[in-house]
Tab-separated table of C-alpha atoms and ligand atoms in Angstrom:
chain	number	residue	atom	x	y	z
M	142	MET	CA	46.883	-42.001	-295.733
M	143	GLU	CA	45.574	-42.591	-292.265
M	144	PHE	CA	42.459	-44.114	-293.742
M	145	THR	CA	44.496	-46.593	-295.766
M	146	LEU	CA	46.568	-47.484	-292.739
M	147	ARG	CA	43.428	-48.111	-290.716
M	148	ARG	CA	42.034	-50.312	-293.413
M	149	ALA	CA	45.248	-52.250	-293.595
M	150	VAL	CA	45.196	-52.775	-289.827
M	151	LEU	CA	41.562	-53.876	-289.926
M	152	LEU	CA	42.314	-56.253	-292.749
M	153	LEU	CA	45.235	-57.750	-290.841
M	154	LEU	CA	43.053	-58.119	-287.752
M	155	ALA	CA	40.397	-59.848	-289.822
M	156	ILE	CA	42.983	-62.273	-291.153
M	157	ALA	CA	44.327	-62.881	-287.633
M	158	VAL	CA	40.832	-63.608	-286.301
M	159	HIS	CA	40.116	-65.873	-289.210
M	160	THR	CA	43.315	-67.872	-288.817
M	161	SER	CA	42.733	-68.212	-285.094
M	162	LEU	CA	39.623	-70.246	-285.833
M	163	ALA	CA	41.234	-73.472	-286.967
M	164	ARG	CA	44.908	-74.063	-287.395
M	165	ARG	CA	47.273	-76.833	-288.120
M	166	LEU	CA	49.873	-77.856	-285.575
M	167	PRO	CA	52.819	-75.431	-285.545
M	168	SER	CA	55.358	-76.170	-288.259
M	169	GLY	CA	57.812	-78.884	-287.288
M	170	ILE	CA	55.226	-80.669	-285.128
M	171	THR	CA	53.820	-83.703	-286.903
M	172	PRO	CA	50.441	-85.215	-286.045
M	173	CYS	CA	49.760	-88.965	-285.730
M	174	SER	CA	46.818	-90.560	-287.433
M	175	ARG	CA	44.322	-91.884	-284.910
M	176	ASN	CA	44.333	-95.142	-286.922
M	177	GLU	CA	48.074	-95.587	-286.520
M	178	PRO	CA	48.649	-99.252	-285.465
M	179	ASP	CA	51.097	-98.117	-282.772
M	180	LEU	CA	49.838	-94.703	-281.793
M	181	ASN	CA	52.048	-94.527	-278.691
M	182	ALA	CA	55.227	-95.125	-280.664
M	183	CYS	CA	54.213	-92.514	-283.229
M	184	ALA	CA	53.380	-89.974	-280.518
M	185	LEU	CA	56.692	-90.646	-278.774
M	186	ARG	CA	58.661	-90.191	-281.985
M	187	ASN	CA	56.842	-86.993	-282.975
M	188	GLY	CA	56.707	-85.747	-279.387
M	189	ARG	CA	60.483	-85.957	-279.076
M	190	LEU	CA	60.874	-83.857	-282.214
M	191	ALA	CA	58.285	-81.363	-280.961
M	192	ILE	CA	59.915	-80.643	-277.603
M	193	PRO	CA	62.709	-78.331	-278.816
M	194	ILE	CA	60.168	-76.389	-280.881
M	195	LEU	CA	57.790	-75.996	-277.940
M	196	LEU	CA	60.637	-75.015	-275.602
M	197	LYS	CA	61.548	-72.059	-277.790
M	198	GLY	CA	57.982	-70.820	-277.531
M	199	ILE	CA	55.473	-70.165	-280.315
M	200	PRO	CA	53.944	-66.763	-279.551
M	201	SER	CA	51.315	-67.002	-282.301
M	202	TYR	CA	49.892	-70.058	-280.530
M	203	GLY	CA	49.965	-68.386	-277.112
M	204	LEU	CA	53.047	-70.340	-276.047
M	205	PRO	CA	55.857	-68.442	-274.345
M	206	PRO	CA	59.350	-69.979	-274.243
M	207	PHE	CA	59.552	-72.296	-271.279
M	208	ASP	CA	63.148	-72.540	-270.228
M	209	PRO	CA	63.167	-70.747	-267.895
M	210	LEU	CA	59.580	-71.297	-266.887
M	211	ARG	CA	58.462	-68.406	-264.690
M	212	ILE	CA	55.968	-69.170	-261.914
M	213	SER	CA	54.801	-66.210	-259.894
M	214	GLU	CA	54.118	-68.061	-256.648
M	215	ILE	CA	54.516	-71.508	-255.113
M	216	ARG	CA	53.104	-71.841	-251.645
M	217	ILE	CA	53.575	-74.454	-248.976
M	218	ASP	CA	51.165	-73.913	-246.197
M	219	ASP	CA	51.763	-76.561	-243.651
M	220	PRO	CA	52.011	-75.652	-240.031
M	221	SER	CA	50.550	-79.094	-239.207
M	222	SER	CA	52.008	-80.550	-236.075
M	223	GLY	CA	53.239	-84.096	-235.747
M	224	ARG	CA	55.054	-84.073	-239.052
M	225	GLN	CA	58.778	-84.035	-239.510
M	226	VAL	CA	58.660	-80.915	-241.595
M	227	ALA	CA	56.197	-78.197	-240.677
M	228	LEU	CA	56.861	-75.174	-242.800
M	229	ASP	CA	55.097	-72.109	-244.035
M	230	LEU	CA	57.033	-71.382	-247.166
M	231	THR	CA	56.262	-69.010	-249.985
M	232	MET	CA	58.396	-68.857	-253.108
M	233	ARG	CA	57.918	-65.883	-255.387
M	234	ASP	CA	59.047	-65.092	-258.934
M	235	VAL	CA	60.400	-68.568	-259.374
M	236	ASP	CA	62.408	-69.318	-262.508
M	237	ILE	CA	62.507	-73.020	-263.249
M	238	VAL	CA	65.654	-73.663	-265.257
M	239	GLY	CA	66.776	-76.835	-267.008
M	240	LEU	CA	63.691	-77.992	-268.880
M	241	ARG	CA	65.625	-77.757	-272.160
M	242	ASP	CA	67.367	-81.031	-271.276
M	243	ILE	CA	64.083	-82.884	-270.839
M	244	SER	CA	63.883	-86.314	-272.400
M	245	LEU	CA	60.574	-87.886	-273.189
M	246	ASP	CA	60.599	-91.506	-271.996
M	247	SER	CA	57.135	-92.764	-272.889
M	248	ILE	CA	53.699	-91.710	-274.039
M	249	SER	CA	50.465	-93.564	-273.665
M	250	ILE	CA	47.275	-92.416	-275.339
M	251	ASP	CA	43.881	-94.049	-274.991
M	252	LEU	CA	41.574	-92.294	-277.424
M	253	SER	CA	38.522	-94.329	-276.454
M	254	ARG	CA	38.883	-93.623	-272.736
M	255	LYS	CA	40.053	-90.066	-273.453
M	256	GLN	CA	43.109	-90.430	-271.251
M	257	ALA	CA	46.760	-89.863	-271.912
M	258	SER	CA	49.995	-89.779	-269.985
M	259	TRP	CA	53.633	-89.154	-270.614
M	260	SER	CA	56.794	-89.669	-268.626
M	261	CYS	CA	59.980	-87.722	-268.885
M	262	SER	CA	63.245	-87.241	-267.092
M	263	ILE	CA	65.338	-84.128	-266.636
M	264	PRO	CA	68.970	-84.391	-265.488
M	265	ARG	CA	68.965	-81.165	-263.463
M	266	VAL	CA	66.240	-78.666	-262.658
M	267	SER	CA	66.875	-75.565	-260.553
M	268	LEU	CA	64.360	-73.242	-258.985
M	269	PHE	CA	65.668	-69.728	-258.434
M	270	GLY	CA	63.603	-67.061	-256.763
M	271	ASN	CA	62.724	-65.465	-253.458
M	272	TYR	CA	61.572	-67.437	-250.467
M	273	ASN	CA	59.988	-66.572	-247.169
M	274	ALA	CA	59.936	-69.377	-244.629
M	275	SER	CA	59.030	-70.014	-241.055
M	276	GLY	CA	58.468	-73.259	-239.213
M	277	ARG	CA	60.594	-76.217	-238.385
M	278	VAL	CA	62.351	-79.129	-240.027
M	279	LEU	CA	62.673	-82.142	-237.752
M	280	LEU	CA	63.379	-80.325	-234.501
M	281	LEU	CA	65.157	-77.355	-235.963
M	282	PRO	CA	63.445	-73.988	-236.320
M	283	ILE	CA	63.715	-72.267	-239.706
M	284	LYS	CA	63.029	-68.615	-240.308
M	285	GLY	CA	64.057	-66.156	-242.943
M	286	PHE	CA	63.575	-64.641	-246.339
M	287	GLY	CA	65.873	-64.020	-249.266
M	288	LYS	CA	67.114	-65.665	-252.427
M	289	MET	CA	66.872	-69.390	-252.896
M	290	ASN	CA	68.305	-72.073	-255.119
M	291	ILE	CA	66.588	-75.443	-255.008
M	292	THR	CA	68.271	-77.877	-257.375
M	293	LEU	CA	66.886	-81.322	-258.196
M	294	ASP	CA	69.108	-83.907	-259.856
M	295	ASP	CA	67.501	-86.542	-262.062
M	296	LEU	CA	63.906	-85.426	-261.823
M	297	ARG	CA	61.294	-87.875	-263.139
M	298	LEU	CA	57.858	-86.620	-264.045
M	299	LYS	CA	54.739	-88.455	-265.082
M	300	TYR	CA	51.896	-86.284	-266.297
M	301	LYS	CA	48.474	-87.883	-266.704
M	302	PHE	CA	45.315	-86.281	-267.909
M	303	ASP	CA	41.702	-86.948	-268.788
M	304	TYR	CA	40.035	-84.877	-271.442
M	305	ASN	CA	36.813	-84.452	-273.262
M	306	LEU	CA	36.177	-83.160	-276.758
M	307	ALA	CA	34.420	-79.849	-276.764
M	308	GLN	CA	33.444	-77.488	-279.533
M	309	ARG	CA	35.298	-74.486	-278.239
M	310	GLY	CA	36.011	-72.529	-281.403
M	311	LYS	CA	33.591	-70.505	-283.487
M	312	ASP	CA	34.195	-73.040	-286.247
M	313	GLY	CA	32.363	-75.767	-284.316
M	314	LEU	CA	35.322	-78.163	-284.551
M	315	GLU	CA	36.097	-80.395	-281.609
M	316	ARG	CA	39.067	-79.567	-279.438
M	317	ILE	CA	40.822	-81.369	-276.623
M	318	ASN	CA	39.770	-79.971	-273.285
M	319	VAL	CA	41.772	-81.174	-270.257
M	320	ILE	CA	39.348	-81.919	-267.424
M	321	ASP	CA	41.634	-83.559	-264.888
M	322	ASN	CA	45.373	-83.793	-264.515
M	323	ASN	CA	47.953	-85.153	-262.182
M	324	LEU	CA	51.720	-84.958	-262.017
M	325	GLU	CA	53.882	-87.507	-260.240
M	326	PHE	CA	57.207	-86.145	-259.175
M	327	GLU	CA	60.279	-88.034	-258.090
M	328	VAL	CA	63.804	-86.864	-257.389
M	329	LYS	CA	65.886	-89.909	-258.287
M	330	GLN	CA	69.310	-88.706	-257.364
M	331	ARG	CA	69.526	-85.770	-254.975
M	332	ALA	CA	68.193	-82.377	-254.062
M	333	TYR	CA	70.274	-79.382	-253.039
M	334	LEU	CA	68.875	-76.467	-251.091
M	335	ASP	CA	70.406	-73.075	-250.600
M	336	LEU	CA	68.321	-70.569	-248.657
M	337	GLU	CA	70.256	-67.320	-248.374
M	338	ASN	CA	69.876	-65.016	-245.424
M	339	LEU	CA	68.219	-67.402	-242.953
M	340	PHE	CA	67.829	-65.867	-239.489
M	341	ASN	CA	68.422	-62.376	-240.864
M	342	GLY	CA	71.689	-63.480	-242.349
M	343	GLU	CA	73.265	-64.555	-239.108
M	344	ARG	CA	76.130	-66.293	-240.771
M	345	SER	CA	76.953	-69.453	-238.855
M	346	LEU	CA	73.340	-70.181	-237.938
M	347	SER	CA	72.325	-69.746	-241.586
M	348	ASP	CA	75.181	-71.909	-242.873
M	349	ASN	CA	74.584	-74.676	-240.343
M	350	THR	CA	70.875	-74.718	-241.071
M	351	ASN	CA	71.539	-75.045	-244.802
M	352	VAL	CA	73.925	-77.935	-244.133
M	353	PHE	CA	71.207	-79.545	-242.040
M	354	LEU	CA	68.540	-79.036	-244.736
M	355	ASN	CA	70.823	-80.659	-247.308
M	356	GLU	CA	71.517	-83.623	-245.048
M	357	ASN	CA	67.747	-84.067	-244.810
M	358	TRP	CA	66.976	-83.424	-248.471
M	359	ARG	CA	64.616	-86.411	-248.694
M	360	GLU	CA	62.305	-84.992	-246.048
M	361	MET	CA	62.517	-81.589	-247.713
M	362	VAL	CA	61.584	-83.056	-251.102
M	363	GLN	CA	58.610	-84.824	-249.532
M	364	GLU	CA	57.375	-81.480	-248.335
M	365	LEU	CA	58.363	-79.279	-251.267
M	366	GLY	CA	57.694	-81.812	-254.033
M	367	PRO	CA	53.873	-81.810	-254.148
M	368	PRO	CA	53.420	-78.018	-254.381
M	369	ILE	CA	56.227	-77.753	-256.950
M	370	ALA	CA	54.606	-80.596	-258.927
M	371	GLN	CA	51.258	-78.831	-258.738
M	372	ALA	CA	52.744	-75.600	-260.088
M	373	LEU	CA	54.499	-77.477	-262.910
M	374	SER	CA	51.348	-79.414	-263.693
M	375	ALA	CA	49.324	-76.205	-263.953
M	376	ALA	CA	51.934	-74.776	-266.324
M	377	VAL	CA	51.963	-77.900	-268.521
M	378	THR	CA	48.160	-77.925	-268.630
M	379	GLN	CA	48.160	-74.300	-269.715
M	380	ILE	CA	50.656	-74.999	-272.474
M	381	MET	CA	48.535	-77.905	-273.720
M	382	SER	CA	45.287	-76.043	-273.485
M	383	ASN	CA	46.696	-73.020	-275.318
M	384	LEU	CA	47.832	-75.334	-278.079
M	385	SER	CA	44.540	-77.209	-278.239
M	386	LYS	CA	42.578	-73.947	-278.257
M	387	SER	CA	44.185	-73.212	-281.620
M	388	VAL	CA	44.388	-76.690	-283.108
M	389	PRO	CA	41.284	-78.877	-283.516
M	390	PHE	CA	41.415	-82.536	-282.427
M	391	ASN	CA	41.233	-83.661	-286.029
M	392	ASP	CA	44.478	-81.849	-286.847
M	393	ILE	CA	46.282	-83.496	-283.910
M	394	PHE	CA	44.924	-87.005	-284.512
M	395	PRO	CA	43.649	-86.984	-288.098
M	396	ASP	CA	41.478	-89.780	-289.399
M	397	THR	CA	43.627	-90.138	-292.506
M	398	PRO	CA	47.205	-91.432	-292.673
M	399	VAL	CA	49.902	-88.797	-292.160
M	400	ALA	CA	52.395	-88.684	-295.016
R	751	NAG	C1	48.103	-69.207	-272.468
R	751	NAG	O1	47.339	-68.187	-273.093
R	751	NAG	C2	46.969	-67.126	-272.222
R	751	NAG	C3	46.117	-66.131	-272.986
R	751	NAG	O2	45.272	-66.761	-273.877
R	751	NAG	C4	48.229	-66.440	-271.713
R	751	NAG	O3	47.868	-65.441	-270.770
R	751	NAG	C5	49.117	-67.456	-271.017
R	751	NAG	O4	50.347	-66.853	-270.641
R	751	NAG	C6	49.403	-68.634	-271.932
R	751	NAG	N1	50.147	-69.572	-271.101
R	751	NAG	C7	50.926	-70.533	-271.543
R	751	NAG	C8	51.713	-71.303	-270.558
R	751	NAG	O5	51.033	-70.805	-272.718
R	752	NAG	C1	57.337	-63.273	-244.608
R	752	NAG	O1	56.149	-63.861	-244.081
R	752	NAG	C2	55.739	-63.296	-242.829
R	752	NAG	C3	54.566	-64.120	-242.304
R	752	NAG	O2	53.610	-64.356	-243.290
R	752	NAG	C4	55.385	-61.826	-243.062
R	752	NAG	O3	54.990	-61.243	-241.842
R	752	NAG	C5	56.618	-61.105	-243.617
R	752	NAG	O4	56.291	-59.755	-243.925
R	752	NAG	C6	57.141	-61.795	-244.865
R	752	NAG	N1	58.405	-61.184	-245.264
R	752	NAG	C7	58.729	-60.895	-246.520
R	752	NAG	C8	60.065	-60.294	-246.764
R	752	NAG	O5	57.955	-61.125	-247.459
R	753	NAG	C1	72.441	-73.866	-257.397
R	753	NAG	O1	72.752	-75.035	-256.664
R	753	NAG	C2	73.471	-76.024	-257.407
R	753	NAG	C3	73.633	-77.263	-256.501
R	753	NAG	O2	74.265	-76.949	-255.325
R	753	NAG	C4	74.828	-75.450	-257.823
R	753	NAG	O3	75.554	-76.406	-258.562
R	753	NAG	C5	74.562	-74.214	-258.689
R	753	NAG	O4	75.797	-73.606	-259.031
R	753	NAG	C6	73.694	-73.207	-257.945
R	753	NAG	N1	73.354	-72.141	-258.851
R	753	NAG	C7	73.514	-70.853	-258.585
R	753	NAG	C8	73.187	-69.879	-259.651
R	753	NAG	O5	73.901	-70.484	-257.489
């Protein structure tokens, strides 16, 4: 009995290892032929259909659900003098909420240069988690730790990457390997900040400081934006590289027409 069970487990493992060698795109995600006359339009069309599937997560491809997207730490380390905002700020256990409403605006793929980019907009993204801050904003000192809510209205993202094709699987098939990436980040409408418990929870000081931070949200976004963008960019790159670890280049951009 035990012997049979062990054999069954081994057999299943063997199948799992075998299927992890080369796989098609997850079901519901359609590839575009690399000979498509308008590859960008095809990728945009198929990309829009793929987003809700990717958001739900596909565990067998190493993709967890990503709304909320959990990021263990985002750090802003900037005690530099002479700037308007000089903050040491650590955010921990950050849940990024709102990605489900993402809309893909454009995609551009250059297969010969091995570069691609896509732009998207998200009506509202909130970051919930714990913060620990000390420093100053304009002339005002800031100090405290507690729960935070940073909410960004009409967030625009542009993710660009360079890749090479590398034979990463045991099957010797080429896979996309991201070698450089960059994320531009713009808050089109407004940002809201709520840092609970500033100054050990001293009520009026904490409230007034939060009012002040919100009045100066543009300066705050300038400071907080780049590290948040970097964390998001790392997450997106991981999602893409987990997907491309499973799926060879030829199954993402096949040579033959896609029915
Ligand atoms: C990518 O896969 C690794 C393990 O292969 C896993 O630890 C990680 O959570 C995955 N990340 C994403 C964002 O898919
Ligand atoms: C906040 O950061 C300061 C300075 O790095 C550290 O001394 C303190 O223990 C931190 N507090 C919390 C609650 O993490
Ligand atoms: C976070 O902040 C936004 C903007 O102020 C607010 O609408 C939302 O209710 C807050 N969320 C929570 C859970 O406090």
